[in-house]
Short mmCIF file of C-alpha atoms and ligand atoms in Angstrom, two decimals:
data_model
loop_
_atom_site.label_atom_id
_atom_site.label_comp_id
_atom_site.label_asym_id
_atom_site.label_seq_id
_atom_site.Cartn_x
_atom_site.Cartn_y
_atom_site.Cartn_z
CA UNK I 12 190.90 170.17 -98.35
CA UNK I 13 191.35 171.51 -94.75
CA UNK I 14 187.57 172.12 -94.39
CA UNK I 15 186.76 169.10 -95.77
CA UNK I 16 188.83 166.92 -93.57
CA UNK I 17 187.31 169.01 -90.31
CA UNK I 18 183.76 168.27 -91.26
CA UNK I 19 184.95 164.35 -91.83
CA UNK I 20 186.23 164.68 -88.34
CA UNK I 21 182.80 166.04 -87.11
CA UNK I 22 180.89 163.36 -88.92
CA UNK I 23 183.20 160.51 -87.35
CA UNK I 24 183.05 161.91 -84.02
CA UNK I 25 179.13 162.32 -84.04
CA UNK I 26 179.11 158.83 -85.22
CA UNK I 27 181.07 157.45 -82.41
CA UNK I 28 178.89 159.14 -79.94
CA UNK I 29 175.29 158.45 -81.24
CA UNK I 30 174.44 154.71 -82.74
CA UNK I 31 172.11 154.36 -85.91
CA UNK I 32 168.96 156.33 -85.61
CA UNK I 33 170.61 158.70 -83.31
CA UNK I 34 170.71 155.89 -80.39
CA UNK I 35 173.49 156.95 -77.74
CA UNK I 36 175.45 153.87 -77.36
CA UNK I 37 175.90 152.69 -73.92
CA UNK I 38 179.65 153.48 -73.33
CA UNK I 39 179.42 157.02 -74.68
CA UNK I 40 177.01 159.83 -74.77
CA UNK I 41 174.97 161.00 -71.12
CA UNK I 42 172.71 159.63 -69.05
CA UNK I 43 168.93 159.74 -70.13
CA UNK I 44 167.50 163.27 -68.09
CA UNK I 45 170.53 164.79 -67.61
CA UNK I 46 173.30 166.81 -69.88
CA UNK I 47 176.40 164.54 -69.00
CA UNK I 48 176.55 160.77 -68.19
CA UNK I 49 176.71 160.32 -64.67
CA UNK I 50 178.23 157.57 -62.26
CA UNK I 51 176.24 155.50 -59.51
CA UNK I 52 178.34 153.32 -57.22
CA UNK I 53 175.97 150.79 -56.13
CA UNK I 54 176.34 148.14 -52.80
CA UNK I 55 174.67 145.19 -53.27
CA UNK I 56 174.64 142.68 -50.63
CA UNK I 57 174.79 139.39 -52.03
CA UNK I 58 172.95 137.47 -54.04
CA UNK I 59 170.95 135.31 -51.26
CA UNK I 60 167.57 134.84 -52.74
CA UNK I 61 165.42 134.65 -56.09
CA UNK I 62 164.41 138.57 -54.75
CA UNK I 63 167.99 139.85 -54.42
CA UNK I 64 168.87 138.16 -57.66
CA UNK I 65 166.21 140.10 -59.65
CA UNK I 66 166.69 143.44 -57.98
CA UNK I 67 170.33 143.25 -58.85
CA UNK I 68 169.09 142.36 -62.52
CA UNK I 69 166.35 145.52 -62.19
CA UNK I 70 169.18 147.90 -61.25
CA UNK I 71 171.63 146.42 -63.97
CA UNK I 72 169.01 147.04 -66.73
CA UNK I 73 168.10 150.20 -65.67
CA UNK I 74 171.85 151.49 -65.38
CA UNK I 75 171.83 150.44 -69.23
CA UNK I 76 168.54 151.90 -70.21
CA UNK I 77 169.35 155.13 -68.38
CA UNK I 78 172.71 155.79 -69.73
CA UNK I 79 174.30 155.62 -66.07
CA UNK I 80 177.93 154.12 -65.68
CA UNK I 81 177.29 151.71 -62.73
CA UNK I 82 180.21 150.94 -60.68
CA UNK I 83 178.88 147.69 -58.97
CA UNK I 84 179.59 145.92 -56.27
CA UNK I 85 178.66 143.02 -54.08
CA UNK I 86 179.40 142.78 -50.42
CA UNK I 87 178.80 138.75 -49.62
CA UNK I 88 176.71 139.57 -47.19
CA UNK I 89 179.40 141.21 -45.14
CA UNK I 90 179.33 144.72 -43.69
CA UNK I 91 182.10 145.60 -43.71
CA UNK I 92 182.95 144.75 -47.40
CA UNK I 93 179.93 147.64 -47.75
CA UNK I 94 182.05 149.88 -46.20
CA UNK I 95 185.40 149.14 -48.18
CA UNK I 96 182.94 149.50 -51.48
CA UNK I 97 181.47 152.57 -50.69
CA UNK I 98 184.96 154.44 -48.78
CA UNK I 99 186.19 153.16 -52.66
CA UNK I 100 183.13 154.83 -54.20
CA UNK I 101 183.85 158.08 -52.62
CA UNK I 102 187.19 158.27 -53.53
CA UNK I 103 186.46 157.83 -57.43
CA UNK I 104 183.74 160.84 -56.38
CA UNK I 105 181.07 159.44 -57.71
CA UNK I 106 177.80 161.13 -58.69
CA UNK I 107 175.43 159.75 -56.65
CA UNK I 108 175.58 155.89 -54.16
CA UNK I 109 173.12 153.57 -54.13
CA UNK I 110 173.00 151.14 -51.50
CA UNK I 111 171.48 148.13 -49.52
CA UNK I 112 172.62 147.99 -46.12
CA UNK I 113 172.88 144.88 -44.66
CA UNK I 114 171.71 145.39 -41.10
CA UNK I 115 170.35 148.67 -39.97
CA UNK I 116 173.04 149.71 -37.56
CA UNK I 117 176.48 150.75 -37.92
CA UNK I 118 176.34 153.17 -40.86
CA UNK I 119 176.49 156.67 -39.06
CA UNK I 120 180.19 156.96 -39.59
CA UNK I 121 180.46 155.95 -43.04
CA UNK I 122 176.96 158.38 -43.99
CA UNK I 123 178.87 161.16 -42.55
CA UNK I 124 181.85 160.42 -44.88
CA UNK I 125 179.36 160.68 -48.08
CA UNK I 126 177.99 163.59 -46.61
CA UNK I 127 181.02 165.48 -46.20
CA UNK I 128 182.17 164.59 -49.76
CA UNK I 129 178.95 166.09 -51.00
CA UNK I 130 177.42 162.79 -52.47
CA UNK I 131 173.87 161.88 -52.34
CA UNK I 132 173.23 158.68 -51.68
CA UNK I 133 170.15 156.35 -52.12
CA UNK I 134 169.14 153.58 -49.58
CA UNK I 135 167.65 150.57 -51.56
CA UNK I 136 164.83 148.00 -50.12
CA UNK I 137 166.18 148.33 -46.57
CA UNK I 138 166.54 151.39 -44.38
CA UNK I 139 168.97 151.81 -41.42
CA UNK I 140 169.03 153.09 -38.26
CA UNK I 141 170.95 155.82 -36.65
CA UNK I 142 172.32 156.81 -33.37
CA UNK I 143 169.95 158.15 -31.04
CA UNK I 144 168.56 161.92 -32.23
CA UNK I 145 170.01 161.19 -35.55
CA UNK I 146 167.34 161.21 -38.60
CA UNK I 147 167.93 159.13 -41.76
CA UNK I 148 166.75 162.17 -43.83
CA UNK I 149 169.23 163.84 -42.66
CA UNK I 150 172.06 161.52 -44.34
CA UNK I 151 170.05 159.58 -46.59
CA UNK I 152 168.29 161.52 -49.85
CA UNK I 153 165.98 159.13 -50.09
CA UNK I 154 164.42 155.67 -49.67
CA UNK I 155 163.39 153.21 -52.45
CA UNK I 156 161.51 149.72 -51.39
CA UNK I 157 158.99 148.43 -49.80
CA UNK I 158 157.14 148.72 -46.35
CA UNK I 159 158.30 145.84 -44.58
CA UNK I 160 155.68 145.83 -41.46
CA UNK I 161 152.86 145.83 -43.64
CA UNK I 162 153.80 142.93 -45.55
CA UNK I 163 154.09 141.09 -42.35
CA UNK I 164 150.65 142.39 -41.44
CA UNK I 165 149.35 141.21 -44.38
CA UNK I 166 150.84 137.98 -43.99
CA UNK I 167 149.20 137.79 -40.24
CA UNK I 168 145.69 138.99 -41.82
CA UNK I 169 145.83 136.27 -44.59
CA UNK I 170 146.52 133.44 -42.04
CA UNK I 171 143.76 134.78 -39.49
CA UNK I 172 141.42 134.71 -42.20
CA UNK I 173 142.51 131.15 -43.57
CA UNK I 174 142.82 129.66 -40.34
CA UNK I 175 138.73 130.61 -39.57
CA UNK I 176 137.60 129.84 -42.53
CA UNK I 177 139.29 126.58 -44.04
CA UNK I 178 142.21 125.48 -41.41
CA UNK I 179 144.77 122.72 -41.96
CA UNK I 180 144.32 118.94 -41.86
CA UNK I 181 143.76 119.06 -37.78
CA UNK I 182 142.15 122.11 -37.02
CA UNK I 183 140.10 125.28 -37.57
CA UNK I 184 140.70 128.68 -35.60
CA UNK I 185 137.48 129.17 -33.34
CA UNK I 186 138.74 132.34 -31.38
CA UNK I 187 139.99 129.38 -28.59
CA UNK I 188 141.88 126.71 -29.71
CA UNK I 189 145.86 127.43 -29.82
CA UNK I 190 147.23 128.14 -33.05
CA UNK I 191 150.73 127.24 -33.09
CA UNK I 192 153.09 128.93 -35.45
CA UNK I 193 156.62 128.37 -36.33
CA UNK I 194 158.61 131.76 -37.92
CA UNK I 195 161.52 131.88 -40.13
CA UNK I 196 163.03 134.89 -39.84
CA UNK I 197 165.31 136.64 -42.37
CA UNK I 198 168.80 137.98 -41.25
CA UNK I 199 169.03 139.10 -37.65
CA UNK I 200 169.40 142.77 -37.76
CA UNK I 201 168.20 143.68 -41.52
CA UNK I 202 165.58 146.12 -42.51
CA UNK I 203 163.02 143.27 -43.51
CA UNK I 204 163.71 140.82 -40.74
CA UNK I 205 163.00 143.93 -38.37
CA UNK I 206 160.45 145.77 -40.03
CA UNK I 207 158.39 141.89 -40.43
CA UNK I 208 159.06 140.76 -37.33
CA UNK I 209 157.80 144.48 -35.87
CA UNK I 210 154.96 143.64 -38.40
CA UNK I 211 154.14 140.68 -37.35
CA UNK I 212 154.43 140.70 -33.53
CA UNK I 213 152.31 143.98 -33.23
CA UNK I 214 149.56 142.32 -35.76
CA UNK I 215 149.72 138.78 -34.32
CA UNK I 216 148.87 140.37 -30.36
CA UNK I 217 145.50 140.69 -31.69
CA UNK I 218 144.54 137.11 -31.71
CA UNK I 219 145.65 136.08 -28.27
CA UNK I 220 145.04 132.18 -29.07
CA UNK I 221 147.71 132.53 -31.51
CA UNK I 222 151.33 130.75 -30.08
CA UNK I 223 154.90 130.77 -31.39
CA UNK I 224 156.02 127.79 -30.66
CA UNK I 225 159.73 128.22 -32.94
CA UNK I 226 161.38 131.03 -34.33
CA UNK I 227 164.89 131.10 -35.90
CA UNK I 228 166.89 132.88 -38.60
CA UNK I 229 167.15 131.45 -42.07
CA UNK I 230 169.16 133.85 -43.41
CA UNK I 231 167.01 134.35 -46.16
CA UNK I 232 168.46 131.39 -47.95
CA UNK I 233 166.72 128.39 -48.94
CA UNK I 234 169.55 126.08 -47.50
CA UNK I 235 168.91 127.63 -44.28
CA UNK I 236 165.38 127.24 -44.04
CA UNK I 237 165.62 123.64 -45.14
CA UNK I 238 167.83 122.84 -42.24
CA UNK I 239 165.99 124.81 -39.46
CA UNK I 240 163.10 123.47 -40.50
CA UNK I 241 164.14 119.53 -40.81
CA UNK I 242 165.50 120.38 -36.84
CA UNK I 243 162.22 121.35 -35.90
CA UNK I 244 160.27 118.61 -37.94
CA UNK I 245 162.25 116.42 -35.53
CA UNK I 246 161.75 118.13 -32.58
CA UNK I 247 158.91 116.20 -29.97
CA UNK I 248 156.71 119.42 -31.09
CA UNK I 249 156.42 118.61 -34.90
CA UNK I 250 153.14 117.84 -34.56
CA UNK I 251 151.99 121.00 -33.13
CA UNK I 252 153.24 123.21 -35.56
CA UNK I 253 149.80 124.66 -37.73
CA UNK I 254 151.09 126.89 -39.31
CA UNK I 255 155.05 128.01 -40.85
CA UNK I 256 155.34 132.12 -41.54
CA UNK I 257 158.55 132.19 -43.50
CA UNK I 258 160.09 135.73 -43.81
CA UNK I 259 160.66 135.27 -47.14
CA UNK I 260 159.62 132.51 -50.15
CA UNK I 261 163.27 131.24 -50.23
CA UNK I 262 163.34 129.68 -46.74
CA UNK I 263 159.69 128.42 -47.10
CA UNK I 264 160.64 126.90 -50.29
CA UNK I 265 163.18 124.88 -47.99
CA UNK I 266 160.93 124.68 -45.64
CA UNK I 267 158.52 122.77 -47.97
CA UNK I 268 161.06 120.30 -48.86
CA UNK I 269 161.82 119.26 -44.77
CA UNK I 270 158.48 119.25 -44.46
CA UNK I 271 157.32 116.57 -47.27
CA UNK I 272 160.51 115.00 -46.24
CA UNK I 273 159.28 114.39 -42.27
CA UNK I 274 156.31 113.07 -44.38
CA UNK I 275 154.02 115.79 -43.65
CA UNK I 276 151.85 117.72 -46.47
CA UNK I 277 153.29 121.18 -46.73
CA UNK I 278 149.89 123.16 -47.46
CA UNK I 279 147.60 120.97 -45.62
CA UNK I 280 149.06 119.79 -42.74
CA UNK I 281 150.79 122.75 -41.79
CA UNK I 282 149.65 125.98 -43.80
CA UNK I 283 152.75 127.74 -44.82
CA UNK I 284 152.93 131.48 -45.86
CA UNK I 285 155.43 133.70 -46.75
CA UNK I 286 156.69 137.28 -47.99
CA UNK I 287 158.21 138.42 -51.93
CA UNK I 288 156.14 136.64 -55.12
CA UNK I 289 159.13 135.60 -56.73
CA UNK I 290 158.33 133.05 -59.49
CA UNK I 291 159.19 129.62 -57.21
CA UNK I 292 156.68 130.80 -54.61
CA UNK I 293 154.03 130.84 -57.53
CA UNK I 294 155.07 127.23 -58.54
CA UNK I 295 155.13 126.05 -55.13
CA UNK I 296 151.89 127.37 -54.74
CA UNK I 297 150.21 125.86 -58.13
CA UNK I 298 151.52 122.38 -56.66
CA UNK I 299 149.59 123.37 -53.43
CA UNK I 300 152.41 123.19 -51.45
CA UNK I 301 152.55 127.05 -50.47
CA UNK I 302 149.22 128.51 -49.15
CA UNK I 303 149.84 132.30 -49.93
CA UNK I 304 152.92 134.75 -50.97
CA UNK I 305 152.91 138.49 -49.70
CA UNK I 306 154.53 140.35 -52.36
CA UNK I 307 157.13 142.82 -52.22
CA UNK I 308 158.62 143.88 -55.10
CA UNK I 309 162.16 143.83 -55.95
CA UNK I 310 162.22 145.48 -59.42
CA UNK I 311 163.51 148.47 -57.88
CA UNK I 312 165.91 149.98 -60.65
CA UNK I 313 164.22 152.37 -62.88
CA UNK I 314 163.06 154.14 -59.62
CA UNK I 315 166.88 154.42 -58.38
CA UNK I 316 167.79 155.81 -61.52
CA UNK I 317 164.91 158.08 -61.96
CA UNK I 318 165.43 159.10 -58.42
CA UNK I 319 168.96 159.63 -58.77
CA UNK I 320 168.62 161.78 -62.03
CA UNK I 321 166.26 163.73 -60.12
CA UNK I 322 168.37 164.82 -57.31
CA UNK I 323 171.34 165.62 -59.88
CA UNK I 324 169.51 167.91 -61.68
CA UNK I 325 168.00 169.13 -58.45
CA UNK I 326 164.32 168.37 -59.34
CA UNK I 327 162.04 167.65 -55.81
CA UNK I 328 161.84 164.00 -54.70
CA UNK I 329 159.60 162.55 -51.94
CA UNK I 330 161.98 160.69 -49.47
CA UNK I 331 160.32 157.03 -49.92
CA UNK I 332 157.86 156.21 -52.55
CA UNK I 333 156.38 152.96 -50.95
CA UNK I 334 156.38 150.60 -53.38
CA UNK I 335 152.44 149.44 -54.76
CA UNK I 336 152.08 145.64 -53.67
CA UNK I 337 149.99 142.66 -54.08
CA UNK I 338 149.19 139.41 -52.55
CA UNK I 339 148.61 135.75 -54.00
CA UNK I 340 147.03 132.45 -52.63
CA UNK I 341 145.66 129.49 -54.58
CA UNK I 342 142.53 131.76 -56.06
CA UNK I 343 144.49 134.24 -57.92
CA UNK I 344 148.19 132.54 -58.47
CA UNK I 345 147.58 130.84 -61.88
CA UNK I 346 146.01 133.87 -63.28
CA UNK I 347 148.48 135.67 -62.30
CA UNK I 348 151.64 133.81 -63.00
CA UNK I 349 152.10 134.19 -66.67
CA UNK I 350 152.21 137.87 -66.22
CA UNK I 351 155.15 137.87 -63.31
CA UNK I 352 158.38 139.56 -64.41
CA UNK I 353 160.67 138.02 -61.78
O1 AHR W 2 165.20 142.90 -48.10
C1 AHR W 2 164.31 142.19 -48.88
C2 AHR W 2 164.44 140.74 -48.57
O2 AHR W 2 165.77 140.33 -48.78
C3 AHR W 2 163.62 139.80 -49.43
O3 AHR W 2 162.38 139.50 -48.91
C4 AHR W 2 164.45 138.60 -49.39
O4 AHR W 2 164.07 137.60 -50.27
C5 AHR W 2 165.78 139.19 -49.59
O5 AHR W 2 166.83 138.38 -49.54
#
């Protein structure tokens, strides 16, 4: 009776831990690559854009596919609301942090905490920077995202080329005539608006008859490109802008909307380009309103987890995979829409 009543104990206990077919259920059982389950606190920043939305969604679903008990937080944008998260991480000594910073600067204090408490941490789509003769390898296990220079590069490249070959309702780029551009930058201090304006400025000294004639932070929002760009529409220099580079699709998205609404034809009039291939750039571009989309990719989470796995079990890593990207205009956007995940 004894023995039978242990092995009914076994049995219920087995159940509990493994689901039908021998599925572990989420809440119990470990973490997929690894003998135990293991616990990522993870520092979003905010929820800003159609990118950050599905990267928050990639690392959710991963979290879940992976077995790994996500503590998750997100900071509003603010900084310091990073910090509390992360000071709050390290105190429930977690396994591993994943994180977006914000801005670049300001972290080398709250790195050397993790460090100290032994935690590996992973930065997330933007890097930072440290103190002078300080090396993000040495605080940072490693880098997942995207290479934020090129992308603005790219973006240059595809304008150059556009601008010679087709042009916008007034003009066509002969090596001589001014080009005048208007940027949108992202948040003043982050990885991407840094890295893309770095991108940009060193790509765009190439074509000397290129001009900025307005360039502003948008936050990365929509709402914020909207409003810069209905300020500049009614500026006595609307008329010169050829061309709007928009750090990412959110704020050209706005963009788009002050522009049709200064009765303009976003597209023709002014040929408007920007960075991510989230899902409204691609309609904005089938209603040839947006000329081209850079993309960088924000489905980041099975790589985090992966990653983080990895350094647990103390398998090699490279420090920063760069993330494989694409581009899209009006000759490959329709093909390629029904296939986009985010
Ligand atoms: O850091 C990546 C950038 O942040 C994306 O381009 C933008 O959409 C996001 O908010």
């Amino acid at each position: 009776m004894k023995k039978l009543f242990v092995v009914l104990l076994v049995l219920l206990a087995a159940s509990l831990a493994f689901g039908a077919g021998g599925q572990q259920q989420s809440g119990g059982g470990v973490t997929r690559g690894m003998d135990r389950k293991i616990v990522m606190g993870y520092s979003q920043i905010g929820a800003e854009s159609e990118w950050r939305t599905a990267c928050t969604n990639s690392v959710k679903a991963a979290a879940e596919e992976y077995n790994v008990e996500l503590i998750f937080s997100d900071a509003q944008q603010k900084q310091e609301n990073q910090m509390q998260a992360i000071r709050s991480f390290i105190r429930q000594k977690v396994d591993v942090i994943g994180f977006t910073p914000v801005v670049e600067t300001g972290w080398d204090a709250i790195l050397q905490e993790i460090k100290d408490a032994g935690i590996p941490v992973i930065c997330v789509d933007r890097q930072v920077t440290l103190a002078a003769g300080k090396k993000q390898e040495d605080y940072i296990t490693a880098f997942i995202g995207s290479n934020m220079e090129l992308e603005a590069q790219k973006a240059v490249q595809w304008i150059v080329n556009y601008m010679k070959t087709t042009g916008n309702s007034r003009k066509k780029d002969d090596g001589k005539v001014d080009i005048n551009v208007a940027i949108l930058e992202g948040t003043t201090g982050s990885g991407a608006q840094v890295g893309r304006t770095a991108g940009w400025n060193k790509e765009i000294a190439k074509y000397p008859n290129y001009k900025t004639i307005f360039r502003q932070t948008g936050n990365f929002t929509r709402a914020e490109g909207q409003q810069v760009m209905e300020a500049w529409m009614k500026s006595p220099q609307a008329n010169d802008i050829d061309v709007l580079f928009a750090q990412n699709d959110d704020m050209a998205i706005g963009a788009i909307d002050a522009v049709k609404a200064a009765g303009k034809k976003p597209g023709v009039d002014i040929i408007i380009v920007s960075i991510d291939a989230v899902k409204g750039a691609f309609d904005a571009m089938l209603r040839k309103e947006l000329n081209a989309t850079i993309e960088c990719n924000p489905l980041l989470g099975p790589q985090v987890m992966d990653t983080a796995v990895k350094i647990l079990n103390k398998q090699p890593i490279t420090w920063w995979v760069e993330s494989k990207e694409s581009q899209f205009d009006w000759t490959n956007a329709e093909t390629a829409y029904p296939s986009r995940q985010y």
